[in-house]
mmCIF file of C-alpha atoms in Angstrom:
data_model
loop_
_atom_site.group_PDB
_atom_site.id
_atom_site.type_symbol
_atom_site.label_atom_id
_atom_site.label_comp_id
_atom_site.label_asym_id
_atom_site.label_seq_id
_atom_site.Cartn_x
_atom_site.Cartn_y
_atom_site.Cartn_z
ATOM 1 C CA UNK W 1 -63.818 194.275 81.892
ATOM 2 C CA UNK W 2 -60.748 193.441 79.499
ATOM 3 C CA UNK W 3 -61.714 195.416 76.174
ATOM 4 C CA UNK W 4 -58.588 193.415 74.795
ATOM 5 C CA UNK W 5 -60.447 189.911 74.705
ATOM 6 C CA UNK W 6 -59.610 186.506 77.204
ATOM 7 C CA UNK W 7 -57.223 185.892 78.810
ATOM 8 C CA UNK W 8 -56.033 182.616 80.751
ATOM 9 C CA UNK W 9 -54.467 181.414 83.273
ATOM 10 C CA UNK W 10 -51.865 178.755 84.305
ATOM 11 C CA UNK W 11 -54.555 176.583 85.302
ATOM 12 C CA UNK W 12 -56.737 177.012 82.975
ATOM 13 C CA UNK W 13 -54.790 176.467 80.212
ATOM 14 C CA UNK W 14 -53.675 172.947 82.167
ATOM 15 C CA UNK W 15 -57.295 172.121 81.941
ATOM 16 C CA UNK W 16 -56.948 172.111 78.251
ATOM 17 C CA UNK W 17 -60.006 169.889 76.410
ATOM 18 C CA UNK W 18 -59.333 168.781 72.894
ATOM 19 C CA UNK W 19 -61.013 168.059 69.895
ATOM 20 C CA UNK W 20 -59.603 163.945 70.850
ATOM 21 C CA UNK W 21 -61.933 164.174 74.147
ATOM 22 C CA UNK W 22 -64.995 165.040 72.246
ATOM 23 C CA UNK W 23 -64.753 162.337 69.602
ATOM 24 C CA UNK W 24 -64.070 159.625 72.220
ATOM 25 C CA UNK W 25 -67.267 160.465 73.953
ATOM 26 C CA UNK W 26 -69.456 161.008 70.949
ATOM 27 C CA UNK W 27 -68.063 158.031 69.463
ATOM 28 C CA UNK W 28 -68.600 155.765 72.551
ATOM 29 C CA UNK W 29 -72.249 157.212 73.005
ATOM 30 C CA UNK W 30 -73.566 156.898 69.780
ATOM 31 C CA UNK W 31 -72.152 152.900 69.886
ATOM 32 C CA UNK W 32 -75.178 152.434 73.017
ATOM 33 C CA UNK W 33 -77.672 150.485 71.731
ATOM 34 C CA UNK W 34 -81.331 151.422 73.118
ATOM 35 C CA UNK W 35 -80.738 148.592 76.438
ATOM 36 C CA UNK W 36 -78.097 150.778 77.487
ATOM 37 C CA UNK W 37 -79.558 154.252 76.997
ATOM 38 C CA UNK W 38 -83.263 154.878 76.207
ATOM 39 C CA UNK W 39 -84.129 157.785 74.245
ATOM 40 C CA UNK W 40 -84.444 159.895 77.209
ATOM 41 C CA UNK W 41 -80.481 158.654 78.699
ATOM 42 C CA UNK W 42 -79.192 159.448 75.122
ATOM 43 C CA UNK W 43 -80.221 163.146 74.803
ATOM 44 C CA UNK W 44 -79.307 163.939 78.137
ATOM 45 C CA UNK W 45 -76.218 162.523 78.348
ATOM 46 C CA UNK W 46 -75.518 163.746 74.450
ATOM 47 C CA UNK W 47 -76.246 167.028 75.629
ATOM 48 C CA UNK W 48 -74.353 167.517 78.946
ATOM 49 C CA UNK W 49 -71.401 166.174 77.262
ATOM 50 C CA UNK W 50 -71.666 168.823 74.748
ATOM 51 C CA UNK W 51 -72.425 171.683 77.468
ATOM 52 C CA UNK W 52 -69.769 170.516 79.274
ATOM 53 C CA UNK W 53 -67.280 170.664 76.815
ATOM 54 C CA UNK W 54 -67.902 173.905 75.612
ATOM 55 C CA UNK W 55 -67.804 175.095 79.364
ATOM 56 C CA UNK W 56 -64.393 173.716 79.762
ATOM 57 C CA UNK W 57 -63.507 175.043 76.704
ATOM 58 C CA UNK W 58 -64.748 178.391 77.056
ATOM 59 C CA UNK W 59 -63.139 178.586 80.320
ATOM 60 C CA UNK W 60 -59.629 177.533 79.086
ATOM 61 C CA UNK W 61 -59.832 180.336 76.174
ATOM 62 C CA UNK W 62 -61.108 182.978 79.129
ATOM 63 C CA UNK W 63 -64.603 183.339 77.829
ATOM 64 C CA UNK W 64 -65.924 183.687 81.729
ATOM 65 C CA UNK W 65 -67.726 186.133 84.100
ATOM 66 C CA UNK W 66 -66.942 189.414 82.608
ATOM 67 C CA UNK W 67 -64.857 188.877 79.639
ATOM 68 C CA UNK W 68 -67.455 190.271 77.221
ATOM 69 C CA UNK W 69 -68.008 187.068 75.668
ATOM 70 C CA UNK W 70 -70.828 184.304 75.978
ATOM 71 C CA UNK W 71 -71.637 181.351 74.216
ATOM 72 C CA UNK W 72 -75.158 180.828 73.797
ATOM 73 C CA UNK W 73 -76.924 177.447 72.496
ATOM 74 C CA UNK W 74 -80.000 178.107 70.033
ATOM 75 C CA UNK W 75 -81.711 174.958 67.979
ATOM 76 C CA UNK W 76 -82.037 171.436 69.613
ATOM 77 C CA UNK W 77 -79.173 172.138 72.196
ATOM 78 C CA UNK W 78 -80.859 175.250 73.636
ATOM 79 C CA UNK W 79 -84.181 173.357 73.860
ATOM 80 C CA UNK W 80 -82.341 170.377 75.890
ATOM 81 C CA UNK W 81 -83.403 168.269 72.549
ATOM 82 C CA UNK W 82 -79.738 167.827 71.138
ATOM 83 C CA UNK W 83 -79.647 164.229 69.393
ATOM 84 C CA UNK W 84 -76.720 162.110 68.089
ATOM 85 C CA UNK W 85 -76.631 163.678 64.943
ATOM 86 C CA UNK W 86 -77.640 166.774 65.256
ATOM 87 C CA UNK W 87 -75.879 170.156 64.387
ATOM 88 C CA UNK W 88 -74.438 172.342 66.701
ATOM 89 C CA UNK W 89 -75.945 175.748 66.707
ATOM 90 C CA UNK W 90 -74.003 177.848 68.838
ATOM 91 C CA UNK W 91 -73.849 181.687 68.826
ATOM 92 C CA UNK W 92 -70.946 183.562 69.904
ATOM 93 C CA UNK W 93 -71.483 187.163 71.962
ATOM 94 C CA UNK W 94 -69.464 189.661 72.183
ATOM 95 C CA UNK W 95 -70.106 193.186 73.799
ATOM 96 C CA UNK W 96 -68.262 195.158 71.137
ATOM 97 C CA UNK W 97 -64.965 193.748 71.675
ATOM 98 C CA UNK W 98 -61.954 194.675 69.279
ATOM 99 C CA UNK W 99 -61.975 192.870 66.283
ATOM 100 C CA UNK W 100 -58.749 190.857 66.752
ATOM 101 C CA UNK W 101 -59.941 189.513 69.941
ATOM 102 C CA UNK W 102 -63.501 188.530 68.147
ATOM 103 C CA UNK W 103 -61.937 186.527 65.535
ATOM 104 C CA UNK W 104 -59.379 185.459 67.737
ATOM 105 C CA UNK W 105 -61.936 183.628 70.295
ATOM 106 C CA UNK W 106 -64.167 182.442 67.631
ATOM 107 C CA UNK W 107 -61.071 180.387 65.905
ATOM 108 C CA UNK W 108 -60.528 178.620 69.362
ATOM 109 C CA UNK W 109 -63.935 178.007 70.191
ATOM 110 C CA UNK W 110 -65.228 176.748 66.678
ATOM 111 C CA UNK W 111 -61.907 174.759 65.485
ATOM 112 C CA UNK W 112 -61.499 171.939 67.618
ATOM 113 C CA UNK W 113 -65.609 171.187 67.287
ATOM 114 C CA UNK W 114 -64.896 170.997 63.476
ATOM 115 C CA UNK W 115 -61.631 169.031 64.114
ATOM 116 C CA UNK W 116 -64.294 166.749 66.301
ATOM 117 C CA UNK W 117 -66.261 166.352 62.949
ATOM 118 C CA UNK W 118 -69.395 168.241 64.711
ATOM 119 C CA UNK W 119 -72.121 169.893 62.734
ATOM 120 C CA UNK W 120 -71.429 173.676 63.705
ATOM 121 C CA UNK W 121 -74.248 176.132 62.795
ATOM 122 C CA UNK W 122 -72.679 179.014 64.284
ATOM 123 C CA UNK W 123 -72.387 182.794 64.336
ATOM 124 C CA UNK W 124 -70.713 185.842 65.806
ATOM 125 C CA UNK W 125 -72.280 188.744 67.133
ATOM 126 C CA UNK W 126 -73.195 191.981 69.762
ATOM 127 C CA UNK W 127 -76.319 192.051 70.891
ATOM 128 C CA UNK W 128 -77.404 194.916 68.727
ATOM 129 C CA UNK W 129 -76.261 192.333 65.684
ATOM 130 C CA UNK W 130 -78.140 189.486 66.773
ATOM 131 C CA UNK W 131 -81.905 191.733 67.355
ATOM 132 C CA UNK W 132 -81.360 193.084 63.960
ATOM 133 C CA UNK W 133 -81.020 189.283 62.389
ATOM 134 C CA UNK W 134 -83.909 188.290 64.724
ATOM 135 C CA UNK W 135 -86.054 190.672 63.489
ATOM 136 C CA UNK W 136 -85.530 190.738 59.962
ATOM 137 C CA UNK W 137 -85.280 186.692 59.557
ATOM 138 C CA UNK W 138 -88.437 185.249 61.157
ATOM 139 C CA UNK W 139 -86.937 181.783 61.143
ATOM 140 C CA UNK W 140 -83.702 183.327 62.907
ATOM 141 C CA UNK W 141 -85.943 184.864 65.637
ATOM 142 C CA UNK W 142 -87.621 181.671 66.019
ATOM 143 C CA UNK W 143 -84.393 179.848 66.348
ATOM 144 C CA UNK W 144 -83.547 182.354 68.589
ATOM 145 C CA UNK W 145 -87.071 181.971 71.198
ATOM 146 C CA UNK W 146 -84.722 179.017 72.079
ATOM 147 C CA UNK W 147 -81.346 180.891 73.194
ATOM 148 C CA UNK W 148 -79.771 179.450 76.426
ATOM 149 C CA UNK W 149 -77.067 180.771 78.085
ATOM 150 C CA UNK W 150 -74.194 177.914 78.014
ATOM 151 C CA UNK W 151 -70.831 179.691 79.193
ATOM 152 C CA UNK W 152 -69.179 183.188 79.647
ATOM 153 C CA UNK W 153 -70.807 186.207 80.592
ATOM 154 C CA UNK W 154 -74.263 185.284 81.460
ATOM 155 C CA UNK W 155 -75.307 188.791 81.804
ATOM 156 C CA UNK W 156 -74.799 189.154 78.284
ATOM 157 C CA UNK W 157 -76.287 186.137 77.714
ATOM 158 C CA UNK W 158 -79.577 187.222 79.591
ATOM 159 C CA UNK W 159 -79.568 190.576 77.969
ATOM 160 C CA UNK W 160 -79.704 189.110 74.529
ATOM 161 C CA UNK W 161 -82.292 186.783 75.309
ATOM 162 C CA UNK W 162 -84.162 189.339 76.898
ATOM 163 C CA UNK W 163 -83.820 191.304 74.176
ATOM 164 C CA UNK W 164 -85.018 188.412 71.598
ATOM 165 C CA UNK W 165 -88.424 187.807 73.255
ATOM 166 C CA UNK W 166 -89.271 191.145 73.901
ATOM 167 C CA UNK W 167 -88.897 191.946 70.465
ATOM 168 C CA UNK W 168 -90.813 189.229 69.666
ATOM 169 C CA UNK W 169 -93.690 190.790 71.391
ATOM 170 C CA UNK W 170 -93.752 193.857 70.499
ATOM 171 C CA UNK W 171 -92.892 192.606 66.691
ATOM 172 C CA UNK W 172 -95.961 189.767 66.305
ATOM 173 C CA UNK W 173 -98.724 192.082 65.699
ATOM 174 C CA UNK W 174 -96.987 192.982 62.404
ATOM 175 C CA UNK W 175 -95.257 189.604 62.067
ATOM 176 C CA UNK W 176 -97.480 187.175 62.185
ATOM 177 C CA UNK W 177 -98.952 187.278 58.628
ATOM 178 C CA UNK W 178 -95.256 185.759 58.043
ATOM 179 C CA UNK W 179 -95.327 183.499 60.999
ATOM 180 C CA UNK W 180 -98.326 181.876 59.209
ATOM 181 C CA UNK W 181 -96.960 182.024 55.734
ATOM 182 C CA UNK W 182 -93.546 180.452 56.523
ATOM 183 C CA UNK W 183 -95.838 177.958 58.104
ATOM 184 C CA UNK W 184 -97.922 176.710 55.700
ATOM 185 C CA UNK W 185 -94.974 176.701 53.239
ATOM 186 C CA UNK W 186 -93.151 174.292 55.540
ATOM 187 C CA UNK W 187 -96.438 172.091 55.635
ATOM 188 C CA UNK W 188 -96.826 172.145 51.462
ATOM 189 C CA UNK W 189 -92.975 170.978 51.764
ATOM 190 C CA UNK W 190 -92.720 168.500 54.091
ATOM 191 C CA UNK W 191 -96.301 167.001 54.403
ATOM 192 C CA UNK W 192 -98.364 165.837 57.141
ATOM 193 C CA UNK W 193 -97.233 162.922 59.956
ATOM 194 C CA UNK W 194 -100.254 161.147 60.608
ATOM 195 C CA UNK W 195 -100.989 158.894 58.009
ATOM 196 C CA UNK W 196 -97.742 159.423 55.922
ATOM 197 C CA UNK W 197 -96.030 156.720 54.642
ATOM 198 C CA UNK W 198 -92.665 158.102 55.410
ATOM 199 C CA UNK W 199 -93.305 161.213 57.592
ATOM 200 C CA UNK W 200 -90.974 164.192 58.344
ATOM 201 C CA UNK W 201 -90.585 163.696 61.870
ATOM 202 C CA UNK W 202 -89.195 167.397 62.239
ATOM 203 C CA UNK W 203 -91.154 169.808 59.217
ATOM 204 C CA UNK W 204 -93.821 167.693 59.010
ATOM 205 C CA UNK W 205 -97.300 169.095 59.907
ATOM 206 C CA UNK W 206 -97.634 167.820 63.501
ATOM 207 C CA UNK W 207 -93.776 167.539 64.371
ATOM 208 C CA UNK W 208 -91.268 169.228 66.065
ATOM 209 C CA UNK W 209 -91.309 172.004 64.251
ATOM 210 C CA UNK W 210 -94.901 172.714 65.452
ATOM 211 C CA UNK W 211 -94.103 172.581 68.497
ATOM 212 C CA UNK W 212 -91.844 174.898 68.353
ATOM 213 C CA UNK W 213 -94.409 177.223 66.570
ATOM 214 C CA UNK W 214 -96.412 176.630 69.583
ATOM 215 C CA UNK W 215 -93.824 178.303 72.288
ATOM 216 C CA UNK W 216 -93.144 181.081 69.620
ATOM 217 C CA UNK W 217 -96.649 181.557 69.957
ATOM 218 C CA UNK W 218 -96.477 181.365 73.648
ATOM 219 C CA UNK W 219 -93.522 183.956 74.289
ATOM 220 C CA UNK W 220 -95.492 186.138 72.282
ATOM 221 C CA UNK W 221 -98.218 186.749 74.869
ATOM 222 C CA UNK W 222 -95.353 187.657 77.688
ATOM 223 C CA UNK W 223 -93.687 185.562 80.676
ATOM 224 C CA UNK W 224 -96.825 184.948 82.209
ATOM 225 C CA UNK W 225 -97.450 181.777 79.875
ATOM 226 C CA UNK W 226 -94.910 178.322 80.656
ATOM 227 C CA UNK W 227 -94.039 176.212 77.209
ATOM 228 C CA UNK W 228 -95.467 173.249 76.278
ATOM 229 C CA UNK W 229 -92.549 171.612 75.179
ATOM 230 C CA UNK W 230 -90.278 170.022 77.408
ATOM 231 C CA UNK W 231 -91.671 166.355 77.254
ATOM 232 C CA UNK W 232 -91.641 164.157 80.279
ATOM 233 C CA UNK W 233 -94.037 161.356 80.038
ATOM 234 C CA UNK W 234 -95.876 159.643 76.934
ATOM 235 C CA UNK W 235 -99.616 160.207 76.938
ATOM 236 C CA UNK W 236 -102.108 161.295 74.925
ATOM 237 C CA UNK W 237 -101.041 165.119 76.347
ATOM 238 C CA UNK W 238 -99.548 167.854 74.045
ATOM 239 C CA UNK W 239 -96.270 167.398 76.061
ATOM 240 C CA UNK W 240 -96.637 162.942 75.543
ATOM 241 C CA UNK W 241 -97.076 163.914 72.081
ATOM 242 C CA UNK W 242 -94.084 166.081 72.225
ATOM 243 C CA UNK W 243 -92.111 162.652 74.128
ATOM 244 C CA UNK W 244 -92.973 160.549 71.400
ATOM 245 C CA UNK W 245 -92.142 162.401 68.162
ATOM 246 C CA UNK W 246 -88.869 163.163 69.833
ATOM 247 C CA UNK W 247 -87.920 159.345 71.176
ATOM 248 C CA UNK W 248 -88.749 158.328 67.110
ATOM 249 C CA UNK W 249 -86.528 161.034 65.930
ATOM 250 C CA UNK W 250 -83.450 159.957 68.817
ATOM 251 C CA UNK W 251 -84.335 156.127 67.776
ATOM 252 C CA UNK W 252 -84.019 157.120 64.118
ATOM 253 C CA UNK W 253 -80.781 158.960 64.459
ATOM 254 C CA UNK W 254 -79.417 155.975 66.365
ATOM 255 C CA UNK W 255 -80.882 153.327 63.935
ATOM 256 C CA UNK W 256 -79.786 155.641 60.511
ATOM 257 C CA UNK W 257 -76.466 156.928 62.032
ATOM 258 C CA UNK W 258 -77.389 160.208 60.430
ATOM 259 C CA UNK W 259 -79.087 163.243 61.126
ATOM 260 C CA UNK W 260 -82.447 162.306 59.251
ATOM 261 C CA UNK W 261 -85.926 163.295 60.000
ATOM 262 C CA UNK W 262 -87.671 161.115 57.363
ATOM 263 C CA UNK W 263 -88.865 157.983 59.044
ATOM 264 C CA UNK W 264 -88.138 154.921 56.186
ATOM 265 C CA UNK W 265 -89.809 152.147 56.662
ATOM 266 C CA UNK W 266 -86.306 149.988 56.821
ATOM 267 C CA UNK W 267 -85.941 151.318 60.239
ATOM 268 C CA UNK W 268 -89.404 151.156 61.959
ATOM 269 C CA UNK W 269 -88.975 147.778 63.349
ATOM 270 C CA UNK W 270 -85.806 148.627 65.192
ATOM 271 C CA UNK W 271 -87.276 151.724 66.436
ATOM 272 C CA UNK W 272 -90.640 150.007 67.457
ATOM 273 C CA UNK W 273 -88.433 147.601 69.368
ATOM 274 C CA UNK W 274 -86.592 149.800 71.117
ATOM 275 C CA UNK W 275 -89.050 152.043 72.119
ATOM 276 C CA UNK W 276 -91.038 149.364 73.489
ATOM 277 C CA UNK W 277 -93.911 149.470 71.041
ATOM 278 C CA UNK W 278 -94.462 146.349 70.039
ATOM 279 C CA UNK W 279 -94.230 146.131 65.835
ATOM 280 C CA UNK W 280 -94.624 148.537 62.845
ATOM 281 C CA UNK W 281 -98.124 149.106 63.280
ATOM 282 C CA UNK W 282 -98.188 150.189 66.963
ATOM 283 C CA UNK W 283 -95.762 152.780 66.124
ATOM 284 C CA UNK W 284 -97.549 154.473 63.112
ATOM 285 C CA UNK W 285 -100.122 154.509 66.168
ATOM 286 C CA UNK W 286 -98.578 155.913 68.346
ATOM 287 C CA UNK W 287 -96.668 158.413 66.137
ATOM 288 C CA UNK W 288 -100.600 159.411 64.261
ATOM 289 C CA UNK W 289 -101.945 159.578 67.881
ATOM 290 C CA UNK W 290 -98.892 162.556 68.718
ATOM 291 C CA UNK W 291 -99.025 163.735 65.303
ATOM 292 C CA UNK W 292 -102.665 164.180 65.589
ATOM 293 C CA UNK W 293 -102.395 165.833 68.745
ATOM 294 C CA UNK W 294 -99.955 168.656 67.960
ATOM 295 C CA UNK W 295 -101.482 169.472 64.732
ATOM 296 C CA UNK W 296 -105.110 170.384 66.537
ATOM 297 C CA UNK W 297 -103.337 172.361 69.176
ATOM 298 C CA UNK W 298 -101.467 174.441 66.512
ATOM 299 C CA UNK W 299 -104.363 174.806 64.574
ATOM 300 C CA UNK W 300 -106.573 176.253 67.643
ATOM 301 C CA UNK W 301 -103.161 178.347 68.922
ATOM 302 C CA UNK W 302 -103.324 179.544 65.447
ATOM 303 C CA UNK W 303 -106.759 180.806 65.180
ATOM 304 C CA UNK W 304 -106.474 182.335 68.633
ATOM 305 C CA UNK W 305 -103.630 184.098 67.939
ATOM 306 C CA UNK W 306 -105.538 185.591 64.452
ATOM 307 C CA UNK W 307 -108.309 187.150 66.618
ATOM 308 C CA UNK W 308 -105.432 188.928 68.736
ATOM 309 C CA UNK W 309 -102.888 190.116 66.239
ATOM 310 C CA UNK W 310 -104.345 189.469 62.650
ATOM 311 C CA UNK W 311 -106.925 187.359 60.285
ATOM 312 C CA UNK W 312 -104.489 187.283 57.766
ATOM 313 C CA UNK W 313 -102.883 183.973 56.589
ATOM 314 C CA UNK W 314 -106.537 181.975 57.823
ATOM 315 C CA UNK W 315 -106.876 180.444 54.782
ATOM 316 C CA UNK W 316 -103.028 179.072 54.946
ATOM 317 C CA UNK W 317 -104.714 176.687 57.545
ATOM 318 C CA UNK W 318 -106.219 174.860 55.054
ATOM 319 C CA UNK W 319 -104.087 172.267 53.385
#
């Protein structure tokens, strides 16, 4: 290993990606309307233009196979979830390099996404760093749950994320009095879906954030459990639930252009059209029907969870 930091070569550095290349492509994706990309089209392609970039670009600053440095996606891009506005959340690992080389790798990595106007969220740190965030910030160890290797080492990316969930499991018992309260704080805040008049698609009780409780609460009981997230197919599933409070949220970014998670009624026509839905009222269907759907499935994950680790924070189900 290089203890000094990256290094590149000739032909990497003739590989160079610029800030210019990322704004052309963001630019010219979020211009498709919903005929050219569905919902589904738009966050893939959003996201493997992002991954790719910031393969290309770790590889031209020599963050690679054993340079002691990975970059590792948490939030919507380590789900696969990234949408067209979005932040970034991107954590930068290091396995105790010197400091120069640290700071030095961050400032190429993270300047040309700001010079590309994106939304960085982003952080630096060892493994050691990261664990000791995770476990004394219970929203940073559920951000976290959803770290994904992107480029670099990916040893150190596996140990870290190894790391993250075992902690996790070891750490519920004691942590899930929290998990509950930090819970039904977001649900006081941000309100229920079904039958709001202008519901939180992400905080809201029943939304994406719930879901995400849900795999936090599945990666707590060990590898032997798969997520639920990872939508496919509408339905009246947990994962069709998923689908469809996702494809609002992608149709409201695109209809908005801005990263907003309130759905206004100004918007719900062009959404119901372009998801197919027919008119307003089909929509708030649909969107009660998923809404509905992930709110009893985190209330039962909930209350199994209490009889394993804890009855405290049962009454926080009640709102």
């Amino acid at each position: 290993m290089n203890r000094g930091g990256p290094t590149t070569s000739p032909e990497q550095r003739r590989r160079s990606c610029s800030a210019t290349d990322l704004v052309a492509v963001r630019a010219a994706l979020r211009c498709a309307t919903s005929a050219q990309w569905d919902s589904v089209a738009l966050r893939q392609m959003w996201r493997q233009v992002h991954e790719s970039w910031l393969v290309a670009k770790a590889s031209e600053i020599g963050v690679v196979a054993g340079s002691g440095f990975a970059v590792v996606a948490t939030g919507s891009l380590g789900r696969r979830e990234l949408l067209p506005h979005s932040d970034l959340d991107l954590l930068l690992v290091h396995d105790g390099m010197p400091a120069d080389a640290v700071r030095r790798t961050a400032e190429l990595l993270w300047y040309p996404l700001w010079d590309a106007n994106v939304r960085l969220d982003h952080s630096v740190r060892t493994i050691p760093q990261a664990l000791r965030v995770a476990d004394s910030d219970i929203l940073a160890a559920l951000a976290m749950l959803d770290a994904r290797h992107i480029a670099g080492d990916e040893l150190l990316s596996t140990r870290l994320i190894a790391g993250v969930r075992q902690q996790w499991r070891h750490r519920i018992g004691i942590r899930y009095g929290e998990l509950v309260d930090v819970t039904h704080a977001r649900w006081q805040r941000s309100g229920e879906i079904a039958g709001s008049a202008e519901p939180d698609l992400k905080c809201g009780r029943g939304g994406l954030r719930d879901v995400q409780l849900l795999d936090a609460l599945t990666a707590a009981q060990g590898p032997g459990r798969l997520a639920v997230r990872r939508p496919k197919d509408r339905g009246t599933s947990l994962r069709g639930a998923c689908r469809t409070v996702l494809d609002v949220r992608t149709e409201l970014h695109r209809a908005c252009g801005r990263g907003h998670d309130l759905l206004s009624a100004q918007y719900v026509e062009e959404i119901s059209g372009a998801l197919g839905l027919g008119d307003r009222y089909d929509l708030a269907a649909s969107l009660f029907d998923a809404a509905h759907t992930i709110s009893q499935r985190v209330d039962a994950e909930l209350r199994a969870a209490a009889n394993v680790w804890s009855r405290r924070g049962m009454s926080a189900l009640r709102v």
